[in-house]
Coordinates of C-alpha atoms and ligand atoms in Angstrom, one line a residue:
X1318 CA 28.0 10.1 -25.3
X1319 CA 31.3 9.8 -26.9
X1320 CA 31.7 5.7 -27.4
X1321 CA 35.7 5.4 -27.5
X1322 CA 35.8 8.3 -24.4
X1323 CA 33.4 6.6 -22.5
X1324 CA 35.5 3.0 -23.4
X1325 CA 39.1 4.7 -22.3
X1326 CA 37.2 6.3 -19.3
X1327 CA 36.2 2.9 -17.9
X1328 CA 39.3 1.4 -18.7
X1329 CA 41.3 4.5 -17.1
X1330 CA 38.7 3.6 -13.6
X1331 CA 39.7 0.0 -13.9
X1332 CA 43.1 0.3 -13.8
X1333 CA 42.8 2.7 -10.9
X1334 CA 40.1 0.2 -9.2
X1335 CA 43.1 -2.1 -9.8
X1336 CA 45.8 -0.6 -8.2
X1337 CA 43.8 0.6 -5.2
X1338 CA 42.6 -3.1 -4.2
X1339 CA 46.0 -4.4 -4.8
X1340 CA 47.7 -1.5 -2.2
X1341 CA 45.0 -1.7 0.1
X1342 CA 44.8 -5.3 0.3
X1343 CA 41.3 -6.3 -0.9
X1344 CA 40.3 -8.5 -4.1
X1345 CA 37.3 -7.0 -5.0
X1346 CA 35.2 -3.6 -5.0
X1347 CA 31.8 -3.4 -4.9
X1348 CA 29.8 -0.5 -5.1
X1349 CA 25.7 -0.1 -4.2
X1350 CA 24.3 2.7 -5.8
X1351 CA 22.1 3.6 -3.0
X1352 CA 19.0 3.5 -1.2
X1353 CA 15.7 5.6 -1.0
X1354 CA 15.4 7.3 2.1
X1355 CA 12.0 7.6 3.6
X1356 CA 10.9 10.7 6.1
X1357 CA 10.2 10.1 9.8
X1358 CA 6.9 8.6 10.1
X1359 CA 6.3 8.9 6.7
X1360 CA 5.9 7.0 3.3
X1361 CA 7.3 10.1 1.1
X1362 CA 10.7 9.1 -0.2
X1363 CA 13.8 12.6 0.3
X1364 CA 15.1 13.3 -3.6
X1365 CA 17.4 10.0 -4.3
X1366 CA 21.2 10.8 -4.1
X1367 CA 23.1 8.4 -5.9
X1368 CA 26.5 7.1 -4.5
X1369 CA 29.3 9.4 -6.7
X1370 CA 31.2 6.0 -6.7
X1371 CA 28.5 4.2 -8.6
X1372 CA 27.8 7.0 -11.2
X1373 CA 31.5 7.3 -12.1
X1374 CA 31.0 4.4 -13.5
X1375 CA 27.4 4.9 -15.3
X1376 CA 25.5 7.4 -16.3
X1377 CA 22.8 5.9 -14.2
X1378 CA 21.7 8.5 -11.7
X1379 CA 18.1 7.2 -10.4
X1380 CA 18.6 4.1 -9.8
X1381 CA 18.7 2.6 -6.2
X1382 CA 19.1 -0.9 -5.0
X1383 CA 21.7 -1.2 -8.2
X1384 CA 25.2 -2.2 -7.4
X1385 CA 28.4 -2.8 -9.5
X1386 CA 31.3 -5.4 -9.1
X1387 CA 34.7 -4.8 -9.9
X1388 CA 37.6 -7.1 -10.0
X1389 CA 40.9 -7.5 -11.3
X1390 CA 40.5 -9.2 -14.7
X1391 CA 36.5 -8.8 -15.4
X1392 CA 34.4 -6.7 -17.0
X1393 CA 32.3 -4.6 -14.5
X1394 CA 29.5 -6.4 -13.1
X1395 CA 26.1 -4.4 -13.4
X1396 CA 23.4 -5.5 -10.9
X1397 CA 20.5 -3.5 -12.3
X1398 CA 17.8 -3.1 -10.0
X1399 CA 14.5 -2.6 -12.0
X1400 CA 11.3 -3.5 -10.2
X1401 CA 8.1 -4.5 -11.4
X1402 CA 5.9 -1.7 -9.5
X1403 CA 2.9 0.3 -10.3
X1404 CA 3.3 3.0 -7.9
X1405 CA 6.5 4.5 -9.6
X1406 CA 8.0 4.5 -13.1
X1407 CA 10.8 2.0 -12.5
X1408 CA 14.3 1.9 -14.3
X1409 CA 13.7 1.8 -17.7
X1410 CA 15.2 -1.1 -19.8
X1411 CA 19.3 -1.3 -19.4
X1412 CA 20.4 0.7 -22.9
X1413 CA 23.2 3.0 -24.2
X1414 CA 26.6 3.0 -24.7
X1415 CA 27.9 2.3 -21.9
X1416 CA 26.1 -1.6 -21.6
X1417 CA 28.2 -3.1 -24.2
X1418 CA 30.7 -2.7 -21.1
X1419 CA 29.5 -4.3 -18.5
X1420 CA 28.5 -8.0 -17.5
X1421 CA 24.4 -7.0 -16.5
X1422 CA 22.4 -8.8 -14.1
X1423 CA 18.7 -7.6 -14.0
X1424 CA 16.9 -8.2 -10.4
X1425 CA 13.2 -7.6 -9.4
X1426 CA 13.8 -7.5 -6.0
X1427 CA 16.5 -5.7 -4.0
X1428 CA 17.9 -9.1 -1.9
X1429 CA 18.0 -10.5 -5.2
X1430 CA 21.4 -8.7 -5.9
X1431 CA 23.7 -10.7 -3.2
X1432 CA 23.7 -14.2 -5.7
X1433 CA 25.4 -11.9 -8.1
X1434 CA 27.5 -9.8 -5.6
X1435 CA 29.1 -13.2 -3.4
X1436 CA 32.4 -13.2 -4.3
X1437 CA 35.2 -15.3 -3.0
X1438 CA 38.2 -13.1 -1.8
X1439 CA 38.3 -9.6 0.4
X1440 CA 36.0 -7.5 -0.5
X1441 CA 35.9 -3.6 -0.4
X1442 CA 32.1 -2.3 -0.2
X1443 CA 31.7 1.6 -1.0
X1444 CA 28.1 2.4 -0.1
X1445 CA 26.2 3.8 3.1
X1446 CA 25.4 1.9 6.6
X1447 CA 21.9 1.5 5.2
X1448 CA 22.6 -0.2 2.1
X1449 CA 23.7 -3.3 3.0
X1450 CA 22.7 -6.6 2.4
X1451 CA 22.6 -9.9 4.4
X1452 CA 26.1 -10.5 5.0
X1453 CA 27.5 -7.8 2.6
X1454 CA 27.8 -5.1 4.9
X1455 CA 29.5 -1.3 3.4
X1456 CA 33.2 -1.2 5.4
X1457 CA 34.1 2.2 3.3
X1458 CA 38.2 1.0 3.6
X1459 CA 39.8 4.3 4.3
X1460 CA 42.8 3.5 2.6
X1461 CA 40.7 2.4 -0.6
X1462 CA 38.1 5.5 -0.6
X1463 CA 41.7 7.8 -0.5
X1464 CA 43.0 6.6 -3.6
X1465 CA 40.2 6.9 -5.2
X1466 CA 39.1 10.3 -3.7
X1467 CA 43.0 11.5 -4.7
X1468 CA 42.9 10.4 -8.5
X1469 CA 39.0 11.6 -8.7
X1470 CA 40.3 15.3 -9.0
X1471 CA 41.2 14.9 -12.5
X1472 CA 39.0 14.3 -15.0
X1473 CA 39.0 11.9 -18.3
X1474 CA 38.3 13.3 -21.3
X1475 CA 34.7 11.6 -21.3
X1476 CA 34.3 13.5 -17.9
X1477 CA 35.3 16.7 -19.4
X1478 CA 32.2 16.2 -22.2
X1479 CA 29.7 15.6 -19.6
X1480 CA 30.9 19.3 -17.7
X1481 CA 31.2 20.9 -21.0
X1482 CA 27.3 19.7 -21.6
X1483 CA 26.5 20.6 -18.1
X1484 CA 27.7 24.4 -19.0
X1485 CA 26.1 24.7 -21.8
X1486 CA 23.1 23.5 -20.4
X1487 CA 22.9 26.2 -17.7
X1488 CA 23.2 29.5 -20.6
X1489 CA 20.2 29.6 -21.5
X1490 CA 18.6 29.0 -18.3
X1491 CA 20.9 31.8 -17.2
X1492 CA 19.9 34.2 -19.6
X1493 CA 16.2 33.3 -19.3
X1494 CA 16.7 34.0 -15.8
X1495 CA 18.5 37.3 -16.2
X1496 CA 15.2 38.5 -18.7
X1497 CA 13.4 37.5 -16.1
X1498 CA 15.2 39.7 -13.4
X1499 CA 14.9 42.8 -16.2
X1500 CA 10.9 42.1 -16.3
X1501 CA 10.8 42.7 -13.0
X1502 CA 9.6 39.2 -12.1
X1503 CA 10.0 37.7 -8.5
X1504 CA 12.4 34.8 -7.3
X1505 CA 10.3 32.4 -8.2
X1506 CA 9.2 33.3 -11.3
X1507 CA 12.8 33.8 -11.8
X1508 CA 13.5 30.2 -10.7
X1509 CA 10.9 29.0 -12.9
X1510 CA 11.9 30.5 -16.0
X1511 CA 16.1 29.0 -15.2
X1512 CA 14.2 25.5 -14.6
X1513 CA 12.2 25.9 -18.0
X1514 CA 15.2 27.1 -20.0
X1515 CA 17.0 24.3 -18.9
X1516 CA 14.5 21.9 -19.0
X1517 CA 15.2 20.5 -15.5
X1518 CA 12.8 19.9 -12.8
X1519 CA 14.0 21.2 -9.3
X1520 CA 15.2 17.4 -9.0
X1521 CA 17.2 17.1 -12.0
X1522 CA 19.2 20.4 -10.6
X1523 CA 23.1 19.5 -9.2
X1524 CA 22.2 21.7 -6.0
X1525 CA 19.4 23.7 -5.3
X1526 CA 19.3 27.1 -7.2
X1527 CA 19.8 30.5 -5.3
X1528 CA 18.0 33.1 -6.2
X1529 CA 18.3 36.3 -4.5
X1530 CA 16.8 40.0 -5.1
X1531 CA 18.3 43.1 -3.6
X1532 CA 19.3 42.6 0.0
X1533 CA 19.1 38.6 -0.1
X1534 CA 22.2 38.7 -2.6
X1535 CA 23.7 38.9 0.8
X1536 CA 22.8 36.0 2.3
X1537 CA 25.7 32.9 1.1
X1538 CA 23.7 30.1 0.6
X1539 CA 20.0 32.0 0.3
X1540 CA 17.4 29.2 0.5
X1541 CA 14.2 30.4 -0.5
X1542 CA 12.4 31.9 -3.5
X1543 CA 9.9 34.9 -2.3
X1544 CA 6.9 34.9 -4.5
X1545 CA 6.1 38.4 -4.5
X1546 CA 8.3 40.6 -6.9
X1547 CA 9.8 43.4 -4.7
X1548 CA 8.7 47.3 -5.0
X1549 CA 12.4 47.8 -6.8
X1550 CA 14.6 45.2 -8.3
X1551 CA 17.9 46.9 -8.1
X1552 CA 20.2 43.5 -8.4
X1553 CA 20.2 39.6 -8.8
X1554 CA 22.4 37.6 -8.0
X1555 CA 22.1 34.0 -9.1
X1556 CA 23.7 30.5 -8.3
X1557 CA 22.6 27.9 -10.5
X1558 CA 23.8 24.8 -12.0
X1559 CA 22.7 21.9 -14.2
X1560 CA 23.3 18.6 -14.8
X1561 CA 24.7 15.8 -18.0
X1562 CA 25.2 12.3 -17.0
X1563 CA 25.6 12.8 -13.0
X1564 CA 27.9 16.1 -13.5
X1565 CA 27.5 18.8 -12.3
X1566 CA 28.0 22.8 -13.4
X1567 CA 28.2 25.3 -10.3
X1568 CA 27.3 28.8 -11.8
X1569 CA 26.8 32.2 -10.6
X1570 CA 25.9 35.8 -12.3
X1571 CA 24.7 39.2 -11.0
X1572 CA 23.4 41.6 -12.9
X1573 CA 22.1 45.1 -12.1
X1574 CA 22.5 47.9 -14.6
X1575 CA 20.7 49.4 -12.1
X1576 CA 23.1 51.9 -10.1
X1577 CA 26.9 53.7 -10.6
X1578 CA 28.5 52.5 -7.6
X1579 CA 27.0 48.8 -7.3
X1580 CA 27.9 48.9 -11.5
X1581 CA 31.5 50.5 -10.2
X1582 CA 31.9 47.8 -7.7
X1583 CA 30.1 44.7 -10.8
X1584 CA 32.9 45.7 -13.2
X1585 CA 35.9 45.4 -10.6
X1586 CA 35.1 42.0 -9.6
X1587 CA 34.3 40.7 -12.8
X1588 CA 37.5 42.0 -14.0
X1589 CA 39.3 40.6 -10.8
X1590 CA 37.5 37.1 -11.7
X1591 CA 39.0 36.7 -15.4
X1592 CA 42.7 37.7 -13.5
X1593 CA 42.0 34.5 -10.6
X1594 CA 40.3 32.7 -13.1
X1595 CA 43.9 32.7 -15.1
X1596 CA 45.7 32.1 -12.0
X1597 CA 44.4 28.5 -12.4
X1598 CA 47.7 26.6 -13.7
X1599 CA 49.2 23.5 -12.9
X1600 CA 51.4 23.0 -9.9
X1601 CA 49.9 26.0 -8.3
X1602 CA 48.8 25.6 -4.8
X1603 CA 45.2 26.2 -4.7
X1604 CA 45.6 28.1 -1.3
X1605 CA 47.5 30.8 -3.5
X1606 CA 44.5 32.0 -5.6
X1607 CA 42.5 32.1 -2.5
X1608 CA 45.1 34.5 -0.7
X1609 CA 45.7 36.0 -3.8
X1610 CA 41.7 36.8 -4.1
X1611 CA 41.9 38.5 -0.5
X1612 CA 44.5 41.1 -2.0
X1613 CA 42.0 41.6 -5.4
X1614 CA 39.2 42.5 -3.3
X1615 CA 41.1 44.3 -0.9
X1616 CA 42.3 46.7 -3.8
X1617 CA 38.8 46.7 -4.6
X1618 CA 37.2 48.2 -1.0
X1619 CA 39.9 50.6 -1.2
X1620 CA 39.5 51.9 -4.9
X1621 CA 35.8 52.4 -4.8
X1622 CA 36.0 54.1 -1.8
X1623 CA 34.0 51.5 0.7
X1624 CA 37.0 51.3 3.2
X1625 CA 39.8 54.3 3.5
X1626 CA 42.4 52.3 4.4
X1627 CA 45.5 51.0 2.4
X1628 CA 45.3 47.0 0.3
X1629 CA 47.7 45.9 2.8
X1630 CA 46.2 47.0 5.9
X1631 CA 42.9 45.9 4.5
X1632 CA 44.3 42.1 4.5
X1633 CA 46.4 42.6 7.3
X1634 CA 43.8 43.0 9.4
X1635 CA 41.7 40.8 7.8
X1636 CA 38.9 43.0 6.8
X1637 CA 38.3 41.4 3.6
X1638 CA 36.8 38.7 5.7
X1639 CA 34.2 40.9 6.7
X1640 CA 33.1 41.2 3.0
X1641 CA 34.5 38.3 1.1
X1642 CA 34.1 35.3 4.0
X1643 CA 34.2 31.9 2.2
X1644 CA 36.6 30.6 0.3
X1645 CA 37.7 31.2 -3.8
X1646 CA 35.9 28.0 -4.9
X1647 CA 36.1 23.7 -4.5
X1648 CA 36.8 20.7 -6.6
X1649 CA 33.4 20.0 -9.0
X1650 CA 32.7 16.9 -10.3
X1651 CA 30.0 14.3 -9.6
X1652 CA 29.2 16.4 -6.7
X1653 CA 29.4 19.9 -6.8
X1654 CA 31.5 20.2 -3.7
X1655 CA 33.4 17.2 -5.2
X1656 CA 35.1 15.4 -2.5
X1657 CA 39.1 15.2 -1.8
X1658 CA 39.6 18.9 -1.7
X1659 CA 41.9 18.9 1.5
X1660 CA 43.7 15.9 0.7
X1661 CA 48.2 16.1 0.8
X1662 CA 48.5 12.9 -1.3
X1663 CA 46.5 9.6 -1.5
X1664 CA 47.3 8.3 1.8
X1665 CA 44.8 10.3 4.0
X1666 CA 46.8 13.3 5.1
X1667 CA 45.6 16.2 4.8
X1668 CA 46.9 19.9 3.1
X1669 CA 45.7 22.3 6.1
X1670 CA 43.4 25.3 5.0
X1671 CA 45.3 28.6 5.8
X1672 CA 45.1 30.7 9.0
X1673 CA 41.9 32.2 9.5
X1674 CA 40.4 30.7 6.4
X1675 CA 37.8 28.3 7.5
X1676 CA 35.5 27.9 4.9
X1677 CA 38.3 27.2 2.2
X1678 CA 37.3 24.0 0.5
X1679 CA 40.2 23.2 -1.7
X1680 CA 43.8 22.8 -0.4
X1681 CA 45.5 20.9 -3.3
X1682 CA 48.5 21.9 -5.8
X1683 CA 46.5 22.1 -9.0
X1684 CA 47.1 19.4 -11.5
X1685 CA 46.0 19.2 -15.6
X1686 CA 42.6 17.8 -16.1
X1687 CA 41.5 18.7 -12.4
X1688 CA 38.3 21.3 -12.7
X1689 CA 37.5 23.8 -10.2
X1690 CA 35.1 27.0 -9.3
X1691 CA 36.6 30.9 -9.1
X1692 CA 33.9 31.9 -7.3
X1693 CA 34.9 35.3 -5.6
X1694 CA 32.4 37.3 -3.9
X1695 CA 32.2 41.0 -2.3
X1696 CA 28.8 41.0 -0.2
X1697 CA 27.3 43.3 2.7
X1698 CA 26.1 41.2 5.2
X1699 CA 25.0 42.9 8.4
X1700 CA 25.9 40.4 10.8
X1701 CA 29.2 40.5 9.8
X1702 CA 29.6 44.2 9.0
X1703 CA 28.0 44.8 13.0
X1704 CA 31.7 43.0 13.9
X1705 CA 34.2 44.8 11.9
X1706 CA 32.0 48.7 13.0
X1707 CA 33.6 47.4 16.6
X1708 CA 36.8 47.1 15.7
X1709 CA 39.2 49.9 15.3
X1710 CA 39.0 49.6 11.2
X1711 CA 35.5 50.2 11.7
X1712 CA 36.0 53.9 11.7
X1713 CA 37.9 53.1 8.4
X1714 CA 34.7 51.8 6.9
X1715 CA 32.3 54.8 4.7
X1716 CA 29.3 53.4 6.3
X1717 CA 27.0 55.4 4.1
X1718 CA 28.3 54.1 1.0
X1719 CA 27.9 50.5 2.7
X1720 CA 24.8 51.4 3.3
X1721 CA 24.1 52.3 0.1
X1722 CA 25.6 49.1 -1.3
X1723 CA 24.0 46.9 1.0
X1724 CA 20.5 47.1 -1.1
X1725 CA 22.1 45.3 -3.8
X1726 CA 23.0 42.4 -1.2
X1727 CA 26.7 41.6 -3.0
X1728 CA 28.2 40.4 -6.1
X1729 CA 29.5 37.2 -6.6
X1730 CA 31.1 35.6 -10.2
X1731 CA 31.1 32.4 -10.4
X1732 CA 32.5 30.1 -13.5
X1733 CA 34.2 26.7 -14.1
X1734 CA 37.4 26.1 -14.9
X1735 CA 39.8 23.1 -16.1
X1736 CA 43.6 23.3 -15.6
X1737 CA 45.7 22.8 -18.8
X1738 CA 49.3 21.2 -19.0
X1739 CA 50.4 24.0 -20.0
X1740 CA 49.4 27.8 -21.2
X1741 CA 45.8 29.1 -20.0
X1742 CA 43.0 27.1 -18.4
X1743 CA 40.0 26.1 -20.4
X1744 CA 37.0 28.2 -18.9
X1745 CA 33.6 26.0 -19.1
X1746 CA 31.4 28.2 -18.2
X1747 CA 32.5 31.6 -20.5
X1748 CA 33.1 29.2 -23.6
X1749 CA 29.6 27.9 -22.8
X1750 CA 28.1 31.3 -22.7
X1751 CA 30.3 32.4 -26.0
X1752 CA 28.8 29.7 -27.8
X1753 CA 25.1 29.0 -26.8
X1754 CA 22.8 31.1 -28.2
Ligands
LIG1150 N1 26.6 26.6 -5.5 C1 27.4 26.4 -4.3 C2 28.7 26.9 -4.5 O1 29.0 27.7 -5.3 O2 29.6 26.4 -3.9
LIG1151 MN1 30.7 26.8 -6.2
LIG1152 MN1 27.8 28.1 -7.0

């Protein structure tokens, strides 16, 4: 961690702490860090997701019952939750850059935080239902959280680091993974070699990998990892991420090598990624890559041949749906799907997703310093290909080449990308894989 990034970055959240409590009317923010969660009927804890709001702040991403105090004039307050227990490894001892900072207060017990947390004035609590403490109870002000969700899009400089570092830390694991794919291993042997490239466990990983063979390329959000290598490994693709200091990278690959046509259709849409990927300037309304993406592809289903109709008619009547149904790409951050993508301004409203584009997650005019996915994707999924076969372009469609294309489940390209001030955007994820060996 860069000391004097990591110093401006604080100062840069203070002054936006600042301003928020001052337009929204409270004196204070506080902000817990988060509970375990237990399951139903059960004393096994669900993987520990720390509060975004809290590790902005701090690089401190496992640590529950922790809170932080901020008001106008003081140095952050740090309650630091570190428990003497036997069954777990607790926090380890407060250390790095970042404490010079903040004002620490160590506890032993989670109730113990509220001494250092009583504070005369309004206060602002950002934290969930069940982290709350006698009398100190999470309101979540709306007005507050917008502010803060609004300026949250663009990153500091020290931010920027961490995603760098979160790039490069998914290459290699990419490339082992790929190897992997050419060995003919399974998806989990493919999943294991990602997680031992990039040294993460599965709960160090930003979200959980995808890692789909053939036909299950197909499927969006693919969920498992089948254990048994299939007959014939004709394509991969793979969605896969990693993590520096609570941020995230959001990267996805398919490879194949395996076929002309699926190669055909590989090269188009990786060249049509590098075109939306440039797209990403400032003042340009996010909206306007996705629409722009539904014309790419749609040149792309006519010039290989998968549906004989003209690029117009093919986004006219939205066919491109059929094969390219979610949206260009989101905000990424702290969370991967980082939060404020629909937001107009800072007061709440919100920038409406286009017509017939539901699963767009990003709505905003593009600003320098904001980082977001190009993600486009051309897949063959039968549930949605059954829909457009009973429609009149149905006839349109040359089922046996879909057919033939459907064993390599779909392509999708996936990298990060930060908007400049001016000229072209800084790709994360290409510089990462230009420069990690
Ligand atoms: N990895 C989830 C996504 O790309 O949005
Ligand atoms: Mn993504
Ligand atoms: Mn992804």
């Amino acid at each position: 961690m860069n000391d004097s990034s990591y110093a401006q970055h604080l100062s840069r959240l203070q002054a936006q702490a600042e301003s928020a409590l001052a337009r929204s009317g409270f004196d204070a923010l506080l902000i817990a860090a988060g509970i375990e969660k237990y399951a139903f009927l059960d004393d096994r804890p669900y993987l520990f997701q720390p509060n975004p709001h809290f590790k902005h702040w701090l690089p401190l991403t496992a640590h529950p019952h922790s809170w932080l105090l901020v008001r106008p004039g003081h140095k952050p307050r740090l309650v630091y939750y570190q428990p003497d227990d036997f069954w777990h490894v607790p926090p380890a001892d407060p250390s790095g850059e970042w404490l010079p900072h903040v004002e620490l207060c160590v506890i032993g017990r989670p109730e113990d935080a509220l001494a250092h947390l009583r504070v005369p004035g309004r206060l602002a609590i950002i934290g969930e239902a069940d982290a709350a403490l006698e009398g100190l109870v999470p309101n979540n002000p709306a007005a507050l959280l917008n502010m803060l969700h609004w300026q949250r899009a663009v990153k500091s400089g020290y931010e920027l680091e961490q995603m760098r570092a979160a790039s490069r830390r998914a290459v290699p694991a990419h490339r082992a993974a790929k190897a992997a794919f050419e060995a003919g291993a399974s998806e989990l042997d493919i999943h294991r070699a990602y997680l031992a490239a990039s040294g993460h466990t599965d709960r160090d990983l930003p979200y959980s990998n995808i890692v789909a063979l053939n036909e299950h390329g197909a499927v969006l959000h693919y969920q498992y990892q089948d254990p048994t290598p299939p007959a014939q490994s004709r394509s991969l693709l793979i969605d896969a991420g990693a993590q520096v200091n609570g941020y995230a990278s959001d990267i996805t690959r398919t490879w194949s090598g395996r076929d002309e046509y699926f190669d055909a259709l590989l090269a188009a849409m990786e060249a049509a990624q590098l075109a939306l990927v440039d797209e990403v300037r400032a003042s340009v309304d996010y909206r306007d890559i996705h629409l722009s993406t539904h014309r790419r592809i749609a040149a792309i289903l006519a010039e290989q041949g998968i549906v004989r109709m003209s690029a117009e008619a093919l986004v006219e009547q939205h066919v491109t749906s059929t094969f390219f149904p979610h949206g260009i790409g989101h905000l990424l951050g702290l969370q991967v799907h980082d939060i404020g993508g629909f937001m107009a301004d800072d007061s709440g409203a919100l920038a409406p997703k286009p017509e017939g584009h539901p699963y767009l997650r990003l709505t905003r005019r593009l600003e320098p310093g904001m980082v977001v996915t190009i993600e486009p994707g051309l897949y063959f999924i039968p549930t949605l290909l059954d829909k457009l076969r009973a429609t009149p372009a149905g006839s349109a469609v040359n089922w046996s080449l879909v057919e033939h294309l459907a064993r390599f489940g779909g392509v999708r390209i996936e990298d990060d990308v930060v908007c400049r001030s001016d000229g072209a955007p800084e790709n994360l994820t290409r510089d990462a894989f230009a420069v990690v060996g």
